[in-house]
mmCIF file of C-alpha atoms and ligand atoms in Angstrom:
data_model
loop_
_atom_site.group_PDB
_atom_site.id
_atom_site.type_symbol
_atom_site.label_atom_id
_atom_site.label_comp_id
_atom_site.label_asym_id
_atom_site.label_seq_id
_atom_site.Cartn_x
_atom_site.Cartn_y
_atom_site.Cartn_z
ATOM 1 C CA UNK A 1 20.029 78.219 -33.967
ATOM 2 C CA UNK A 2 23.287 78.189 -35.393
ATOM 3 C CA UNK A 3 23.994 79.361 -38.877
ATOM 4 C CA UNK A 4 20.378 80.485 -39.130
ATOM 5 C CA UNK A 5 20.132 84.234 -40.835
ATOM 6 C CA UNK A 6 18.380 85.815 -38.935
ATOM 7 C CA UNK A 7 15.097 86.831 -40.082
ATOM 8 C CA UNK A 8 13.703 90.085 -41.548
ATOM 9 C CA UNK A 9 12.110 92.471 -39.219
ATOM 10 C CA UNK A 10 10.439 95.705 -38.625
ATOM 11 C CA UNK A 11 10.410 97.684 -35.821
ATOM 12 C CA UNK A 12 8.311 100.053 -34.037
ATOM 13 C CA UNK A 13 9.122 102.264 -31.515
ATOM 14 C CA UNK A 14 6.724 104.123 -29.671
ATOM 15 C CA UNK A 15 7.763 107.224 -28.242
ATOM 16 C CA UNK A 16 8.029 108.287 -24.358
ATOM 17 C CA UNK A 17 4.575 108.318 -22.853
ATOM 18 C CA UNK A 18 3.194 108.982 -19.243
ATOM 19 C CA UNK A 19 5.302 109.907 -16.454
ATOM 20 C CA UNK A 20 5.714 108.388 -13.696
ATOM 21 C CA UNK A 21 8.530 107.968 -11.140
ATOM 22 C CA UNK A 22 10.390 105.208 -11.420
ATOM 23 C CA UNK A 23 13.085 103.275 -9.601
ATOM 24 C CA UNK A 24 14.577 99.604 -9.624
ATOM 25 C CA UNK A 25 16.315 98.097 -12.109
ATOM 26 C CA UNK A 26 16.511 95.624 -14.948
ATOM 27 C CA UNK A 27 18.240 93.004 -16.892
ATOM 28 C CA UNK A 28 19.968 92.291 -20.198
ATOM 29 C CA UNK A 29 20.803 91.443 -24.499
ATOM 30 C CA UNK A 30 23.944 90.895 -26.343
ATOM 31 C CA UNK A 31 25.094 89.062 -29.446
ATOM 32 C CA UNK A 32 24.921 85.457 -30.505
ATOM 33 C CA UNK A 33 26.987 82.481 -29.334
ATOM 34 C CA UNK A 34 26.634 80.918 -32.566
ATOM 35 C CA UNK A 35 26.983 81.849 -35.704
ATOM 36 C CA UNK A 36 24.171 84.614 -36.067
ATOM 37 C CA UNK A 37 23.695 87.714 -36.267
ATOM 38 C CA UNK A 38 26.947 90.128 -35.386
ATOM 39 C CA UNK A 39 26.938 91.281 -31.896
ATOM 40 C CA UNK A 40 25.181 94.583 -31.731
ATOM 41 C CA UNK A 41 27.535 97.173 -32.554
ATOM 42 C CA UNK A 42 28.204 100.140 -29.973
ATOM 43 C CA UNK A 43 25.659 102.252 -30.571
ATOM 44 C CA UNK A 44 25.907 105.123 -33.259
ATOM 45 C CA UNK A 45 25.619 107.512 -30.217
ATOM 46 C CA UNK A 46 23.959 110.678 -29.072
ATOM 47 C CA UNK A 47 25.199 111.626 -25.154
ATOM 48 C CA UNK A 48 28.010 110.463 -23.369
ATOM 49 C CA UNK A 49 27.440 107.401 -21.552
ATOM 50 C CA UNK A 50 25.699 107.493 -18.041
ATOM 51 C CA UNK A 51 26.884 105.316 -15.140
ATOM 52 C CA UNK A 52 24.451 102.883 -14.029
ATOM 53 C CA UNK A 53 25.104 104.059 -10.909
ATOM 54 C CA UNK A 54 23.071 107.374 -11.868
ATOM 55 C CA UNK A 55 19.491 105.203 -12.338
ATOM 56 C CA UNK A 56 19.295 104.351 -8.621
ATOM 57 C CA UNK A 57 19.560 107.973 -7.801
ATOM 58 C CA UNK A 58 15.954 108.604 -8.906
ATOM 59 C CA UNK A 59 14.504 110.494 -11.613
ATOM 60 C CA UNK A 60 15.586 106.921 -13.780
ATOM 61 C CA UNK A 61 13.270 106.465 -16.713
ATOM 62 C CA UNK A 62 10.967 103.311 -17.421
ATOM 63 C CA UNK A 63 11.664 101.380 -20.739
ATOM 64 C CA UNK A 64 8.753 98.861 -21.664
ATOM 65 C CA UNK A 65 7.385 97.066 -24.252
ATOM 66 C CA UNK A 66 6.786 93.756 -26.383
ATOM 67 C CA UNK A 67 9.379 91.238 -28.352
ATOM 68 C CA UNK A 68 6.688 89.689 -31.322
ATOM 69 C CA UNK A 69 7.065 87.369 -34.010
ATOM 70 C CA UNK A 70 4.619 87.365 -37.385
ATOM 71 C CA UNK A 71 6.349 84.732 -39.496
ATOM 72 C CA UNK A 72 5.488 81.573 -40.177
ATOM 73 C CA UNK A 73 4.139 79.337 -37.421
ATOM 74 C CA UNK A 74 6.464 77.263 -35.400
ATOM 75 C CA UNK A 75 5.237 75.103 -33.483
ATOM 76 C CA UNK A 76 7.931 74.048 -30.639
ATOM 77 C CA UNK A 77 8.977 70.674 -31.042
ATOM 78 C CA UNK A 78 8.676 68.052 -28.713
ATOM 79 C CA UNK A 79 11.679 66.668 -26.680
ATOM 80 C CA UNK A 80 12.573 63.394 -26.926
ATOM 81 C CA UNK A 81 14.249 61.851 -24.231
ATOM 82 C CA UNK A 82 16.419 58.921 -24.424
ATOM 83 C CA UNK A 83 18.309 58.357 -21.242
ATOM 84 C CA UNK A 84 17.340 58.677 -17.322
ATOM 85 C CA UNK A 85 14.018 57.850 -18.544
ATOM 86 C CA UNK A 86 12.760 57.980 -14.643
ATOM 87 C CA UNK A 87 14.279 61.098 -13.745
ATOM 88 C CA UNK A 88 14.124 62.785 -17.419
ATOM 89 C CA UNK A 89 10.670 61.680 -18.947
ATOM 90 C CA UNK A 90 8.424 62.557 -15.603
ATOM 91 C CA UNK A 91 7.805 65.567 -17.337
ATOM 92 C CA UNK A 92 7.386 66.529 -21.202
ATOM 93 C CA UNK A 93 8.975 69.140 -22.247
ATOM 94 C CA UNK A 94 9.222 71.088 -25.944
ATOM 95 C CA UNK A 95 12.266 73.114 -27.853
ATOM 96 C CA UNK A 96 12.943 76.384 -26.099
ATOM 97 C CA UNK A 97 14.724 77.840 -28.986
ATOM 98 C CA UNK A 98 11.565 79.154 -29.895
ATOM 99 C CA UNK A 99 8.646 80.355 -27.917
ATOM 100 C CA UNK A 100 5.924 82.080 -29.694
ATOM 101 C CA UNK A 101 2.596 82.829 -27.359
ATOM 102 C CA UNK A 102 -0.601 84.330 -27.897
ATOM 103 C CA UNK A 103 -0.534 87.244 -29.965
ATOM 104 C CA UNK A 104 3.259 86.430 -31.182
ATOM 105 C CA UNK A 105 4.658 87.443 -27.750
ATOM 106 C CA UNK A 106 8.432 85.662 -27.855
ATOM 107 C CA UNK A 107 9.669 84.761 -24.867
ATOM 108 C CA UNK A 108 13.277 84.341 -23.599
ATOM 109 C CA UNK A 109 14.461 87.439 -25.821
ATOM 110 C CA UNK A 110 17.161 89.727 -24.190
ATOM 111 C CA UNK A 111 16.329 92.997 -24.444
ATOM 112 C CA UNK A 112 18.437 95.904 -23.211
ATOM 113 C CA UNK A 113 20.094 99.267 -23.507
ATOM 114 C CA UNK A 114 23.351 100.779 -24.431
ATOM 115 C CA UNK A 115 25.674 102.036 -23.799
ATOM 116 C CA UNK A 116 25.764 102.594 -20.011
ATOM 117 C CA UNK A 117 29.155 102.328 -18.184
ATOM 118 C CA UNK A 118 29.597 99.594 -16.534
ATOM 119 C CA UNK A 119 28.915 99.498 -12.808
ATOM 120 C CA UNK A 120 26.295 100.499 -10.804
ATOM 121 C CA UNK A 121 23.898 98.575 -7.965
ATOM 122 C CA UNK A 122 21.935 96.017 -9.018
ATOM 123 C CA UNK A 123 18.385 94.744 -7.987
ATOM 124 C CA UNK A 124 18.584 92.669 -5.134
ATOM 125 C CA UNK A 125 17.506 89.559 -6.875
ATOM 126 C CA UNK A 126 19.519 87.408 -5.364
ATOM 127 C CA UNK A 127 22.340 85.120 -6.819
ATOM 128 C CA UNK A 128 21.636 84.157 -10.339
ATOM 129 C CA UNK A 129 21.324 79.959 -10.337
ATOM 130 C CA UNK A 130 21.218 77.851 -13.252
ATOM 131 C CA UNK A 131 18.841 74.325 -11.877
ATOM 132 C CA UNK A 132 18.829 71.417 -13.562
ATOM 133 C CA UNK A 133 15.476 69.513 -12.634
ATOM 134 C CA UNK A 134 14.048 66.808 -14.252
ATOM 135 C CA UNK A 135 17.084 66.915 -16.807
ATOM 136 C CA UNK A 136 15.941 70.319 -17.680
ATOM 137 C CA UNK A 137 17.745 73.957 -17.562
ATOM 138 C CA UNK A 138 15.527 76.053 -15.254
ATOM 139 C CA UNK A 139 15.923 78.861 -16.517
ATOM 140 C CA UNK A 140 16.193 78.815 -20.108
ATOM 141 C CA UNK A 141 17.778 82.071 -20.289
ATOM 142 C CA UNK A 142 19.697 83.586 -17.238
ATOM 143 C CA UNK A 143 21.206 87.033 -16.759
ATOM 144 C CA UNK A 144 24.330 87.221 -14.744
ATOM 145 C CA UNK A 145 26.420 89.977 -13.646
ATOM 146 C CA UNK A 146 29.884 89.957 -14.865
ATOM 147 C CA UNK A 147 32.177 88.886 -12.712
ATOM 148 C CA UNK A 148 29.775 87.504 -10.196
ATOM 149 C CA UNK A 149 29.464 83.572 -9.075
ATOM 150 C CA UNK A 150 26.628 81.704 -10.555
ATOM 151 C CA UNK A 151 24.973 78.696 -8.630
ATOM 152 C CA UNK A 152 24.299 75.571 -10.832
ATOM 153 C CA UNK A 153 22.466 72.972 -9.364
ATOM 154 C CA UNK A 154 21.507 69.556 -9.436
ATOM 155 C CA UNK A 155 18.168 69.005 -8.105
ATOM 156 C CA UNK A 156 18.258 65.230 -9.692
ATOM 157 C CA UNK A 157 19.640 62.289 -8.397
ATOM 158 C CA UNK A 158 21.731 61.440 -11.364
ATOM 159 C CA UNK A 159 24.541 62.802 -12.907
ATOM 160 C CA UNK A 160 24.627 65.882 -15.633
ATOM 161 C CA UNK A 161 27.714 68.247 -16.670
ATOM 162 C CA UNK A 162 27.988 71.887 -17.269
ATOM 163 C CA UNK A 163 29.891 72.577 -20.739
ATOM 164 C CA UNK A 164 29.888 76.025 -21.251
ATOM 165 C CA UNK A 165 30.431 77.727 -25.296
ATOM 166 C CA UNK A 166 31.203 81.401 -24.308
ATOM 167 C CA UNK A 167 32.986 83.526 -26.810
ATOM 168 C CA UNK A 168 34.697 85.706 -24.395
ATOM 169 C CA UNK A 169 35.627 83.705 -21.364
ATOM 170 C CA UNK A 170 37.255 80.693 -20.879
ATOM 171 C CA UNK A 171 34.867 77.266 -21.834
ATOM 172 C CA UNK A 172 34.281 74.858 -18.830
ATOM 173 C CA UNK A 173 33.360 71.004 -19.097
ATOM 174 C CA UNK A 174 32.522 70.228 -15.647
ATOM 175 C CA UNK A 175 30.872 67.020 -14.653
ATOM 176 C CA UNK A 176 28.340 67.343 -11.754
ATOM 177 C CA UNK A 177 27.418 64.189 -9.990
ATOM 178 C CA UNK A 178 24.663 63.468 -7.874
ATOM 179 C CA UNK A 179 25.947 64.129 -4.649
ATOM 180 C CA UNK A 180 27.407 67.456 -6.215
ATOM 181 C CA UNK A 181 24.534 69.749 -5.303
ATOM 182 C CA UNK A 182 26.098 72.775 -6.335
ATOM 183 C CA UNK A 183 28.865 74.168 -8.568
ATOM 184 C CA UNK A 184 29.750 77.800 -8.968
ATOM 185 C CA UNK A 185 30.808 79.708 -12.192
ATOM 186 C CA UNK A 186 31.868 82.517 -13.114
ATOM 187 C CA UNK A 187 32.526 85.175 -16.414
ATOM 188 C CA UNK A 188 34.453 88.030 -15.997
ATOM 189 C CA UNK A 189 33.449 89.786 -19.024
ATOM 190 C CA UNK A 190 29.808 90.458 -20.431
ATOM 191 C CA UNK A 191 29.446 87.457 -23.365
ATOM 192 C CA UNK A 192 26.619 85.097 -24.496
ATOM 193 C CA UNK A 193 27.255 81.651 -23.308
ATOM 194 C CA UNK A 194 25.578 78.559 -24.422
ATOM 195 C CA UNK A 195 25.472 75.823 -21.945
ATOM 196 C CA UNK A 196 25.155 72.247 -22.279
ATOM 197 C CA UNK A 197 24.816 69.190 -20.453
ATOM 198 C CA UNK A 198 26.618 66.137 -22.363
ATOM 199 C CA UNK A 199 24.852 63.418 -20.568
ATOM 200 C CA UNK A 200 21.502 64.875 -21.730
ATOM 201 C CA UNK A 201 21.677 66.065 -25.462
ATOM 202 C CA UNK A 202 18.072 67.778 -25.177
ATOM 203 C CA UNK A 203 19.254 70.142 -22.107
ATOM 204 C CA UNK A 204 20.343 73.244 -23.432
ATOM 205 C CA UNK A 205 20.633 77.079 -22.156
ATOM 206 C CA UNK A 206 21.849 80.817 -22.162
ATOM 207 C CA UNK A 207 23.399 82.801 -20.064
ATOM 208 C CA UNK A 208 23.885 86.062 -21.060
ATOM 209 C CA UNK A 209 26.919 87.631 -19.027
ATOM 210 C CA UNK A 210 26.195 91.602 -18.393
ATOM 211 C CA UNK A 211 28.203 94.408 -17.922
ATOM 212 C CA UNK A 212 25.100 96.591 -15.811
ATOM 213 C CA UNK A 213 21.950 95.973 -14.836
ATOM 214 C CA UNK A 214 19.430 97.128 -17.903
ATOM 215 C CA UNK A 215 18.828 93.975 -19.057
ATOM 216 C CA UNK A 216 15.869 92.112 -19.441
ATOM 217 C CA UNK A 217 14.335 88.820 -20.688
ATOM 218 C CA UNK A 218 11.016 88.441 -21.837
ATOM 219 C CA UNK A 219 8.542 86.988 -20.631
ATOM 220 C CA UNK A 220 5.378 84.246 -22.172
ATOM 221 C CA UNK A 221 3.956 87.237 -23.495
ATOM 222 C CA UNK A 222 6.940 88.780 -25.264
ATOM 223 C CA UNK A 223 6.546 91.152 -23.051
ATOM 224 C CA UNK A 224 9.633 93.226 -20.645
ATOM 225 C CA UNK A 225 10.741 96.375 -18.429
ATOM 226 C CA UNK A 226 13.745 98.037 -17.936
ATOM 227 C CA UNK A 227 13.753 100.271 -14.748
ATOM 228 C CA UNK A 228 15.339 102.952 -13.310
ATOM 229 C CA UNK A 229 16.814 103.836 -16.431
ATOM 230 C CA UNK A 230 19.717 107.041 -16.282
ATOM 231 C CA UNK A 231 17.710 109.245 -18.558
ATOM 232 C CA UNK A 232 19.433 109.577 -22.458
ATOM 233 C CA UNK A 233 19.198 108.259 -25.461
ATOM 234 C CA UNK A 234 20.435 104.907 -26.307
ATOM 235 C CA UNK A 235 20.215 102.080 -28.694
ATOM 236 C CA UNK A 236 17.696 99.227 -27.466
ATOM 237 C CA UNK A 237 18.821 95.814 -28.642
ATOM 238 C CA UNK A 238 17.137 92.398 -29.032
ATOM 239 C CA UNK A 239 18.696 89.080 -29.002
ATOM 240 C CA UNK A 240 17.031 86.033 -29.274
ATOM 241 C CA UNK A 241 19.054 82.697 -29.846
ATOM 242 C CA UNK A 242 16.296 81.899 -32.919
ATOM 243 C CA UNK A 243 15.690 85.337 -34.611
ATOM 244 C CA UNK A 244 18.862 86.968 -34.186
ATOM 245 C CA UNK A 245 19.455 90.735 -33.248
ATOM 246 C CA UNK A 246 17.636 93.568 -34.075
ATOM 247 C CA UNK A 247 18.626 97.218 -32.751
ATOM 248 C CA UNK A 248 16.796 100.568 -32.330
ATOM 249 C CA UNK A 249 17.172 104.198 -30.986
ATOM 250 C CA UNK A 250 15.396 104.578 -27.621
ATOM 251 C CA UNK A 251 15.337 107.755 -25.626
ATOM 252 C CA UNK A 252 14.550 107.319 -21.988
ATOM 253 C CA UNK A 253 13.014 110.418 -20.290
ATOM 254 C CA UNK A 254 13.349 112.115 -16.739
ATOM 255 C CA UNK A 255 10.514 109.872 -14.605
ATOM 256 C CA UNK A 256 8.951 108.883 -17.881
ATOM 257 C CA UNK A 257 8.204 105.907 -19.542
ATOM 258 C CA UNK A 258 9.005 104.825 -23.104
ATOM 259 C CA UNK A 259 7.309 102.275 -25.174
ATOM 260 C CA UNK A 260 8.625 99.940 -27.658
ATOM 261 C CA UNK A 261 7.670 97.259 -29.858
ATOM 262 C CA UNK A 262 9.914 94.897 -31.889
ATOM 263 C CA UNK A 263 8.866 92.983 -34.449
ATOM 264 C CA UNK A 264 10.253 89.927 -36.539
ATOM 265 C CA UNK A 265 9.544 88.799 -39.397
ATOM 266 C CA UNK A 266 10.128 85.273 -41.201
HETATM 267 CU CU1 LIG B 301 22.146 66.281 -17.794
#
């Protein structure tokens, strides 16, 4: 959330383990929209840079591990909604800006890797779309390429509007009636955008723009993978719109796997 500090953490990092051979390819991390915690800073940096473009050669390394929270409890919130009623209120929903699961897995943390120059294939995951359904961002957080179009939809018979808060693009405010199925947008460089829509105050999302593939988000579990990995060492980042950034050195081994574990605090 805006002008929170972000929280005091500890961090594990558990070296390479079993080997295995790896291919594929992940998703991404970044720095906050609002307020928080400085953008992770390049890397303090062993190697020069692989191109993504390397990982889909083979011999990429496997990066996995787990996002957790130990603070205080906090429970999500409940939304309440207060327009649209028929449309918005057939399904309840909670806060997203903070998912804790079992075992304090967070989900819809960016985790990736850097720095890898930019480029490369990408995992045929078809075009990122942002749906709005039942007055609801589906997903909460989405990775897009930079540069590539992004679908937003309107799966409701009313109207919404995409207003975009990036910090290194140009904002949009676009209104998206009903018979307005689809609008396309599009960020040329990597950023962290919060979207909104105006007509529903409650509806509320990410997209984090990125510059190569090794990016992912977590999942209910806290839990993520980064594939096909050009082997080096980096600097693994989280970002999570709540908790704020945290950063750690990663090495990612020839057809190996590494294992890490970040933890915040309260
Ligand atoms: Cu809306």
């Amino acid at each position: 959330m805006p002008g929170r500090t972000a929280a005091p953490f500890f961090l594990t990092l558990i070296g390479a383990l079993s080997f295995c051979a790896c291919g594929g390819a992940p998703e991404g991390p970044p720095q906050d929209a609002r307020a928080k915690a400085a953008p992770p800073a390049a890397p303090a940096t062993p190697s020069p840079p692989p191109s993504a473009g390397q990982a889909m050669a083979g011999n990429g390394a496997r990066i996995t591990g787990r996002v957790l929270y130990t603070g205080a409890p906090r429970p999500a919130k409940p939304i309440q909604v207060t327009k649209d009623h028929a449309v918005c209120g057939a399904k309840s929903h909670v806060d997203e800006s903070l998912l804790v699961g079992r075992d304090g897995g967070v989900r819809n943390a960016v985790v990736s890797v850097g720095p890898i120059a930019a480029g490369g294939p990408w995992p045929a995951a078809g075009k990122p779309s942002l749906d709005q359904r039942g007055c609801w961002f589906n997903p909460h957080v989405l990775l897009a390429p930079a540069g590539d179009p992004i679908d937003v939809i309107n799966s409701d018979g009313i109207l919404h509007n995409i207003h975009t808060y990036p910090q290194n693009n140009p904002p949009a405010n676009l209104a998206q009636p009903k018979f307005r199925k689809v609008l396309n947008l599009a960020f040329a460089a990597p950023d962290t955008v919060q979207v909104k829509c105006d007509v529903h105050s409650w509806m509320n999302a990410w997209i984090v723009v990125t510059p190569h593939p090794y990016y992912a988000v977590t999942d209910e579990s806290g839990a993520f993978s980064l594939a096909g990995v050009p082997p080096g060492t980096y600097t693994l980042t989280v970002w999570h719109e709540a908790l704020g950034t945290r950063e750690q050195p990663v090495t990612a081994a020839p057809g190996g796997t590494s294992e890490a574990t970040i933890t915040f605090l309260d």
